[in-house]
Amino acid sequence: NAGVMQNPRHLVRRRGQEARLRCSPMKGHSHVYWYRQLPEEGLKFMVYLQKENIIDESGMPKERFSAEFPKEGPSILRIQQVVRGDSAAYFCASSDIGTAATEAFFGQGTRLTVV
Amino acid sequence: AQSVAQPEDQVNVAEGNPLTVKCTYSVSGNPYLFWYVQYPNRGLQFLLKYITGDNLVKGSYGFEAEFNKSQTSFHLKKPSALVSDSALYFCAVRDYNTDKLIFGTGTRLQVFP
């Protein structure tokens, strides 16, 4: 059973370009979380999705950021018109929610560098 | 709102000595608590969780955590630290209402030979 897969592992974008980060959850998992981690900082919650639904996007910046988790395919975190401050590691986690007691499993992350 | 606090940015311990990484929580209702470890340039790895039952929870790599309801704490412990335990440790709580996983700010554990 493959773990949570994120790609690309490293992404370099020029200011103003779009960044697309992909996350394939573990098999059978229907819940996905996205977190951002700045160097030497903790994990900041961004968004929580179920298939075709955004459950909680309270951590998402109001502009330029969006996320989806379609019925088929990976979850996508999209950052439009990237700026240098978007440079960070973005982690995806998935869980098979039967109850809130279920742990989430993390991918290796995508390290976005904006130049 | 549910939250966790990790009061120490860094913990230093000599190899072979016991280690403790502190975490306190604030929840309404029953807490679902987790510990994760992050090695450099890697994702987070699940260590252990407390849901209910025994206050002492055993997890991966010899780690354990003690749930203390009166002190609202969930400290991570290991009887004998290894240099390879050096990493960033995160405590987390599951929001009972939204299922959102909320992390503490992390504690960097440094184990010296």
mmCIF file of N, CA and C in Angstrom, chain A residues 15-111:
data_model
loop_
_atom_site.group_PDB
_atom_site.id
_atom_site.type_symbol
_atom_site.label_atom_id
_atom_site.label_comp_id
_atom_site.label_asym_id
_atom_site.label_seq_id
_atom_site.Cartn_x
_atom_site.Cartn_y
_atom_site.Cartn_z
ATOM 1 N N ARG A 15 8.477 34.686 -9.991
ATOM 2 C CA ARG A 15 7.398 35.532 -9.479
ATOM 3 C C ARG A 15 6.356 35.769 -10.571
ATOM 4 N N GLY A 16 5.099 35.624 -10.202
ATOM 5 C CA GLY A 16 4.008 35.838 -11.143
ATOM 6 C C GLY A 16 3.514 34.576 -11.828
ATOM 7 N N GLN A 17 4.286 33.492 -11.749
ATOM 8 C CA GLN A 17 3.837 32.238 -12.356
ATOM 9 C C GLN A 17 2.873 31.506 -11.430
ATOM 10 N N GLU A 18 2.331 30.427 -11.962
ATOM 11 C CA GLU A 18 1.431 29.593 -11.168
ATOM 12 C C GLU A 18 2.170 28.351 -10.678
ATOM 13 N N ALA A 19 1.841 27.931 -9.475
ATOM 14 C CA ALA A 19 2.399 26.688 -8.930
ATOM 15 C C ALA A 19 1.244 25.716 -8.690
ATOM 16 N N ARG A 20 1.463 24.491 -9.146
ATOM 17 C CA ARG A 20 0.471 23.430 -8.920
ATOM 18 C C ARG A 20 1.123 22.297 -8.156
ATOM 19 N N LEU A 21 0.579 21.992 -6.998
ATOM 20 C CA LEU A 21 1.125 20.953 -6.150
ATOM 21 C C LEU A 21 0.099 19.825 -6.083
ATOM 22 N N ARG A 22 0.580 18.608 -6.268
ATOM 23 C CA ARG A 22 -0.321 17.460 -6.333
ATOM 24 C C ARG A 22 -0.131 16.534 -5.145
ATOM 25 N N CYS A 23 -1.213 15.946 -4.734
ATOM 26 C CA CYS A 23 -1.184 15.014 -3.611
ATOM 27 C C CYS A 23 -2.114 13.853 -3.898
ATOM 28 N N SER A 24 -1.542 12.657 -3.930
ATOM 29 C CA SER A 24 -2.359 11.451 -4.054
ATOM 30 C C SER A 24 -2.425 10.790 -2.695
ATOM 31 N N PRO A 25 -3.604 10.707 -2.105
ATOM 32 C CA PRO A 25 -3.708 10.136 -0.760
ATOM 33 C C PRO A 25 -3.450 8.640 -0.767
ATOM 34 N N MET A 26 -3.310 8.100 0.402
ATOM 35 C CA MET A 26 -3.175 6.654 0.532
ATOM 36 C C MET A 26 -4.444 5.990 -0.001
ATOM 37 N N LYS A 27 -4.288 4.791 -0.475
ATOM 38 C CA LYS A 27 -5.410 4.056 -1.044
ATOM 39 C C LYS A 27 -6.508 3.912 0.006
ATOM 40 N N GLY A 28 -7.702 4.273 -0.406
ATOM 41 C CA GLY A 28 -8.836 4.147 0.501
ATOM 42 C C GLY A 28 -9.098 5.366 1.353
ATOM 43 N N HIS A 29 -8.173 6.334 1.321
ATOM 44 C CA HIS A 29 -8.362 7.551 2.106
ATOM 45 C C HIS A 29 -9.147 8.571 1.305
ATOM 46 N N SER A 30 -10.117 9.169 1.968
ATOM 47 C CA SER A 30 -10.968 10.121 1.266
ATOM 48 C C SER A 30 -10.872 11.528 1.854
ATOM 49 N N HIS A 31 -9.912 11.728 2.764
ATOM 50 C CA HIS A 31 -9.768 13.030 3.422
ATOM 51 C C HIS A 31 -8.332 13.505 3.247
ATOM 52 N N VAL A 32 -8.195 14.736 2.868
ATOM 53 C CA VAL A 32 -6.877 15.308 2.593
ATOM 54 C C VAL A 32 -6.732 16.638 3.323
ATOM 55 N N TYR A 33 -5.549 16.839 3.876
ATOM 56 C CA TYR A 33 -5.197 18.096 4.538
ATOM 57 C C TYR A 33 -3.961 18.673 3.838
ATOM 58 N N TRP A 34 -3.924 19.969 3.762
ATOM 59 C CA TRP A 34 -2.727 20.656 3.267
ATOM 60 C C TRP A 34 -2.183 21.559 4.376
ATOM 61 N N TYR A 35 -0.848 21.515 4.537
ATOM 62 C CA TYR A 35 -0.169 22.344 5.519
ATOM 63 C C TYR A 35 0.999 23.055 4.844
ATOM 64 N N ARG A 36 1.351 24.196 5.396
ATOM 65 C CA ARG A 36 2.526 24.931 4.930
ATOM 66 C C ARG A 36 3.531 25.016 6.080
ATOM 67 N N GLN A 37 4.782 24.827 5.738
ATOM 68 C CA GLN A 37 5.836 24.935 6.732
ATOM 69 C C GLN A 37 6.922 25.857 6.217
ATOM 70 N N LEU A 38 7.131 26.929 6.939
ATOM 71 C CA LEU A 38 8.226 27.836 6.617
ATOM 72 C C LEU A 38 9.487 27.345 7.318
ATOM 73 N N PRO A 39 10.668 27.707 6.817
ATOM 74 C CA PRO A 39 11.913 27.229 7.438
ATOM 75 C C PRO A 39 11.938 27.497 8.940
ATOM 76 N N GLU A 40 12.285 26.473 9.684
ATOM 77 C CA GLU A 40 12.417 26.566 11.142
ATOM 78 C C GLU A 40 11.099 26.938 11.830
ATOM 79 N N GLU A 41 9.989 26.661 11.165
ATOM 80 C CA GLU A 41 8.700 26.936 11.792
ATOM 81 C C GLU A 41 7.836 25.694 11.818
ATOM 82 N N GLY A 42 6.745 25.805 12.496
ATOM 83 C CA GLY A 42 5.820 24.688 12.601
ATOM 84 C C GLY A 42 4.937 24.578 11.383
ATOM 85 N N LEU A 43 3.972 23.687 11.493
ATOM 86 C CA LEU A 43 3.029 23.434 10.416
ATOM 87 C C LEU A 43 1.809 24.326 10.563
ATOM 88 N N LYS A 44 1.486 25.015 9.491
ATOM 89 C CA LYS A 44 0.305 25.858 9.489
ATOM 90 C C LYS A 44 -0.785 25.199 8.655
ATOM 91 N N PHE A 45 -1.899 24.961 9.276
ATOM 92 C CA PHE A 45 -3.020 24.366 8.559
ATOM 93 C C PHE A 45 -3.506 25.303 7.461
ATOM 94 N N MET A 46 -3.778 24.722 6.312
ATOM 95 C CA MET A 46 -4.306 25.527 5.209
ATOM 96 C C MET A 46 -5.746 25.138 4.879
ATOM 97 N N VAL A 47 -5.933 23.863 4.545
ATOM 98 C CA VAL A 47 -7.250 23.464 4.063
ATOM 99 C C VAL A 47 -7.460 21.983 4.310
ATOM 100 N N TYR A 48 -8.730 21.631 4.489
ATOM 101 C CA TYR A 48 -9.126 20.245 4.727
ATOM 102 C C TYR A 48 -10.215 19.923 3.713
ATOM 103 N N LEU A 49 -10.000 18.847 2.965
ATOM 104 C CA LEU A 49 -10.926 18.495 1.901
ATOM 105 C C LEU A 49 -11.350 17.045 2.002
ATOM 106 N N GLN A 50 -12.562 16.811 1.615
ATOM 107 C CA GLN A 50 -13.029 15.482 1.300
ATOM 108 C C GLN A 50 -13.263 15.452 -0.211
ATOM 109 N N LYS A 51 -13.531 14.283 -0.710
ATOM 110 C CA LYS A 51 -13.778 14.169 -2.151
ATOM 111 C C LYS A 51 -14.852 15.171 -2.583
ATOM 112 N N GLU A 52 -14.451 16.038 -3.489
ATOM 113 C CA GLU A 52 -15.345 17.022 -4.104
ATOM 114 C C GLU A 52 -15.884 18.071 -3.134
ATOM 115 N N ASN A 53 -15.359 18.124 -1.931
ATOM 116 C CA ASN A 53 -15.847 19.103 -0.956
ATOM 117 C C ASN A 53 -14.699 19.747 -0.198
ATOM 118 N N ILE A 54 -14.810 21.034 0.025
ATOM 119 C CA ILE A 54 -13.900 21.722 0.929
ATOM 120 C C ILE A 54 -14.586 21.800 2.286
ATOM 121 N N ILE A 55 -13.965 21.172 3.288
ATOM 122 C CA ILE A 55 -14.572 21.118 4.612
ATOM 123 C C ILE A 55 -14.183 22.338 5.436
ATOM 124 N N ASP A 56 -12.913 22.699 5.360
ATOM 125 C CA ASP A 56 -12.405 23.803 6.172
ATOM 126 C C ASP A 56 -11.256 24.459 5.429
ATOM 127 N N GLU A 57 -11.422 25.688 5.041
ATOM 128 C CA GLU A 57 -10.345 26.408 4.348
ATOM 129 C C GLU A 57 -9.928 27.638 5.137
ATOM 130 N N SER A 58 -10.073 27.555 6.436
ATOM 131 C CA SER A 58 -9.809 28.716 7.287
ATOM 132 C C SER A 58 -8.346 29.150 7.281
ATOM 133 N N GLY A 59 -7.449 28.252 6.870
ATOM 134 C CA GLY A 59 -6.034 28.597 6.849
ATOM 135 C C GLY A 59 -5.524 29.052 5.496
ATOM 136 N N MET A 60 -6.387 29.113 4.539
ATOM 137 C CA MET A 60 -5.983 29.498 3.185
ATOM 138 C C MET A 60 -5.995 31.014 3.051
ATOM 139 N N PRO A 61 -4.940 31.579 2.476
ATOM 140 C CA PRO A 61 -5.003 33.004 2.148
ATOM 141 C C PRO A 61 -6.193 33.278 1.228
ATOM 142 N N LYS A 62 -6.761 34.457 1.386
ATOM 143 C CA LYS A 62 -8.006 34.760 0.667
ATOM 144 C C LYS A 62 -7.794 34.886 -0.833
ATOM 145 N N GLU A 63 -6.609 35.278 -1.219
ATOM 146 C CA GLU A 63 -6.345 35.475 -2.647
ATOM 147 C C GLU A 63 -5.226 34.548 -3.118
ATOM 148 N N ARG A 64 -5.281 34.191 -4.331
ATOM 149 C CA ARG A 64 -4.255 33.465 -5.107
ATOM 150 C C ARG A 64 -4.188 31.985 -4.787
ATOM 151 N N PHE A 65 -4.713 31.558 -3.657
ATOM 152 C CA PHE A 65 -4.626 30.149 -3.263
ATOM 153 C C PHE A 65 -5.975 29.458 -3.456
ATOM 154 N N SER A 66 -5.919 28.233 -3.976
ATOM 155 C CA SER A 66 -7.125 27.425 -4.082
ATOM 156 C C SER A 66 -6.747 25.956 -3.978
ATOM 157 N N ALA A 67 -7.717 25.153 -3.621
ATOM 158 C CA ALA A 67 -7.470 23.720 -3.490
ATOM 159 C C ALA A 67 -8.702 22.967 -3.951
ATOM 160 N N GLU A 68 -8.444 21.779 -4.457
ATOM 161 C CA GLU A 68 -9.534 20.911 -4.876
ATOM 162 C C GLU A 68 -9.148 19.463 -4.632
ATOM 163 N N PHE A 69 -10.161 18.633 -4.540
ATOM 164 C CA PHE A 69 -9.961 17.197 -4.402
ATOM 165 C C PHE A 69 -11.088 16.549 -5.194
ATOM 166 N N PRO A 70 -10.853 16.352 -6.483
ATOM 167 C CA PRO A 70 -11.926 15.863 -7.344
ATOM 168 C C PRO A 70 -12.260 14.406 -7.076
ATOM 169 N N LYS A 71 -13.365 13.996 -7.650
ATOM 170 C CA LYS A 71 -13.809 12.620 -7.477
ATOM 171 C C LYS A 71 -12.752 11.637 -7.980
ATOM 172 N N GLU A 72 -12.132 11.987 -9.081
ATOM 173 C CA GLU A 72 -11.052 11.163 -9.623
ATOM 174 C C GLU A 72 -9.773 11.983 -9.654
ATOM 175 N N GLY A 73 -8.669 11.360 -9.305
ATOM 176 C CA GLY A 73 -7.394 12.055 -9.401
ATOM 177 C C GLY A 73 -6.943 12.644 -8.087
ATOM 178 N N PRO A 74 -5.756 13.264 -8.135
ATOM 179 C CA PRO A 74 -5.168 13.761 -6.897
ATOM 180 C C PRO A 74 -5.795 15.059 -6.413
ATOM 181 N N SER A 75 -5.472 15.409 -5.203
ATOM 182 C CA SER A 75 -5.808 16.731 -4.707
ATOM 183 C C SER A 75 -4.780 17.714 -5.255
ATOM 184 N N ILE A 76 -5.239 18.903 -5.581
ATOM 185 C CA ILE A 76 -4.370 19.926 -6.146
ATOM 186 C C ILE A 76 -4.416 21.171 -5.273
ATOM 187 N N LEU A 77 -3.250 21.669 -4.932
ATOM 188 C CA LEU A 77 -3.138 22.984 -4.301
ATOM 189 C C LEU A 77 -2.559 23.916 -5.352
ATOM 190 N N ARG A 78 -3.286 24.958 -5.659
ATOM 191 C CA ARG A 78 -2.879 25.878 -6.722
ATOM 192 C C ARG A 78 -2.579 27.240 -6.139
ATOM 193 N N ILE A 79 -1.418 27.759 -6.511
ATOM 194 C CA ILE A 79 -1.040 29.102 -6.087
ATOM 195 C C ILE A 79 -0.811 29.930 -7.341
ATOM 196 N N GLN A 80 -1.636 30.935 -7.515
ATOM 197 C CA GLN A 80 -1.504 31.791 -8.693
ATOM 198 C C GLN A 80 -0.622 32.993 -8.386
ATOM 199 N N GLN A 81 0.046 33.468 -9.416
ATOM 200 C CA GLN A 81 0.875 34.678 -9.304
ATOM 201 C C GLN A 81 1.774 34.628 -8.069
ATOM 202 N N VAL A 82 2.606 33.616 -8.008
ATOM 203 C CA VAL A 82 3.421 33.384 -6.824
ATOM 204 C C VAL A 82 4.322 34.576 -6.518
ATOM 205 N N VAL A 83 4.561 34.751 -5.218
ATOM 206 C CA VAL A 83 5.475 35.774 -4.726
ATOM 207 C C VAL A 83 6.530 35.086 -3.873
ATOM 208 N N ARG A 84 7.611 35.801 -3.572
ATOM 209 C CA ARG A 84 8.717 35.197 -2.835
ATOM 210 C C ARG A 84 8.256 34.641 -1.490
ATOM 211 N N GLY A 85 7.295 35.298 -0.873
ATOM 212 C CA GLY A 85 6.808 34.846 0.428
ATOM 213 C C GLY A 85 6.082 33.508 0.389
ATOM 214 N N ASP A 86 5.770 33.036 -0.818
ATOM 215 C CA ASP A 86 5.128 31.722 -0.937
ATOM 216 C C ASP A 86 6.141 30.583 -0.837
ATOM 217 N N SER A 87 7.413 30.914 -0.892
ATOM 218 C CA SER A 87 8.447 29.888 -0.781
ATOM 219 C C SER A 87 8.326 29.179 0.561
ATOM 220 N N ALA A 88 8.145 27.876 0.518
ATOM 221 C CA ALA A 88 7.914 27.091 1.732
ATOM 222 C C ALA A 88 7.837 25.630 1.332
ATOM 223 N N ALA A 89 7.739 24.783 2.347
ATOM 224 C CA ALA A 89 7.429 23.374 2.111
ATOM 225 C C ALA A 89 5.935 23.183 2.328
ATOM 226 N N TYR A 90 5.313 22.522 1.390
ATOM 227 C CA TYR A 90 3.871 22.277 1.473
ATOM 228 C C TYR A 90 3.659 20.770 1.644
ATOM 229 N N PHE A 91 2.984 20.434 2.724
ATOM 230 C CA PHE A 91 2.759 19.029 3.035
ATOM 231 C C PHE A 91 1.283 18.686 2.900
ATOM 232 N N CYS A 92 1.079 17.505 2.411
ATOM 233 C CA CYS A 92 -0.254 16.938 2.299
ATOM 234 C C CYS A 92 -0.336 15.747 3.252
ATOM 235 N N ALA A 93 -1.483 15.576 3.864
ATOM 236 C CA ALA A 93 -1.733 14.410 4.705
ATOM 237 C C ALA A 93 -3.087 13.836 4.335
ATOM 238 N N SER A 94 -3.222 12.543 4.516
ATOM 239 C CA SER A 94 -4.519 11.921 4.240
ATOM 240 C C SER A 94 -4.923 11.026 5.399
ATOM 241 N N SER A 95 -6.201 10.827 5.521
ATOM 242 C CA SER A 95 -6.696 9.912 6.540
ATOM 243 C C SER A 95 -7.975 9.255 6.063
ATOM 244 N N ASP A 96 -8.219 8.148 6.676
ATOM 245 C CA ASP A 96 -9.449 7.403 6.425
ATOM 246 C C ASP A 96 -10.341 7.677 7.620
ATOM 247 N N ILE A 97 -11.145 8.672 7.512
ATOM 248 C CA ILE A 97 -11.918 9.118 8.666
ATOM 249 C C ILE A 97 -13.071 8.178 8.918
ATOM 250 N N GLY A 98 -12.910 7.414 10.006
ATOM 251 C CA GLY A 98 -14.066 6.719 10.517
ATOM 252 C C GLY A 98 -14.493 7.477 11.757
ATOM 253 N N THR A 99 -13.454 7.862 12.507
ATOM 254 C CA THR A 99 -13.672 8.694 13.688
ATOM 255 C C THR A 99 -12.537 9.706 13.768
ATOM 256 N N ALA A 100 -12.669 10.637 14.674
ATOM 257 C CA ALA A 100 -11.608 11.627 14.853
ATOM 258 C C ALA A 100 -10.358 11.007 15.451
ATOM 259 N N ALA A 101 -10.432 9.742 15.845
ATOM 260 C CA ALA A 101 -9.277 9.082 16.441
ATOM 261 C C ALA A 101 -8.271 8.611 15.405
ATOM 262 N N THR A 102 -8.613 8.730 14.154
ATOM 263 C CA THR A 102 -7.733 8.207 13.102
ATOM 264 C C THR A 102 -6.564 9.135 12.862
ATOM 265 N N GLU A 103 -5.364 8.563 12.812
ATOM 266 C CA GLU A 103 -4.192 9.403 12.526
ATOM 267 C C GLU A 103 -4.122 9.717 11.041
ATOM 268 N N ALA A 104 -3.432 10.800 10.730
ATOM 269 C CA ALA A 104 -3.205 11.185 9.350
ATOM 270 C C ALA A 104 -1.788 10.801 8.947
ATOM 271 N N PHE A 105 -1.634 10.489 7.675
ATOM 272 C CA PHE A 105 -0.337 10.105 7.143
ATOM 273 C C PHE A 105 0.143 11.171 6.167
ATOM 274 N N PHE A 106 1.414 11.511 6.281
ATOM 275 C CA PHE A 106 1.943 12.636 5.526
ATOM 276 C C PHE A 106 2.760 12.196 4.323
ATOM 277 N N GLY A 107 2.729 13.023 3.311
ATOM 278 C CA GLY A 107 3.634 12.883 2.196
ATOM 279 C C GLY A 107 4.971 13.525 2.513
ATOM 280 N N GLN A 108 5.896 13.420 1.540
ATOM 281 C CA GLN A 108 7.248 13.937 1.735
ATOM 282 C C GLN A 108 7.315 15.439 1.534
ATOM 283 N N GLY A 109 6.272 16.006 1.004
ATOM 284 C CA GLY A 109 6.237 17.450 0.845
ATOM 285 C C GLY A 109 6.715 17.915 -0.516
ATOM 286 N N THR A 110 6.274 19.103 -0.886
ATOM 287 C CA THR A 110 6.774 19.804 -2.066
ATOM 288 C C THR A 110 7.429 21.084 -1.589
ATOM 289 N N ARG A 111 8.687 21.243 -1.967
ATOM 290 C CA ARG A 111 9.402 22.456 -1.589
ATOM 291 C C ARG A 111 9.353 23.450 -2.736
#
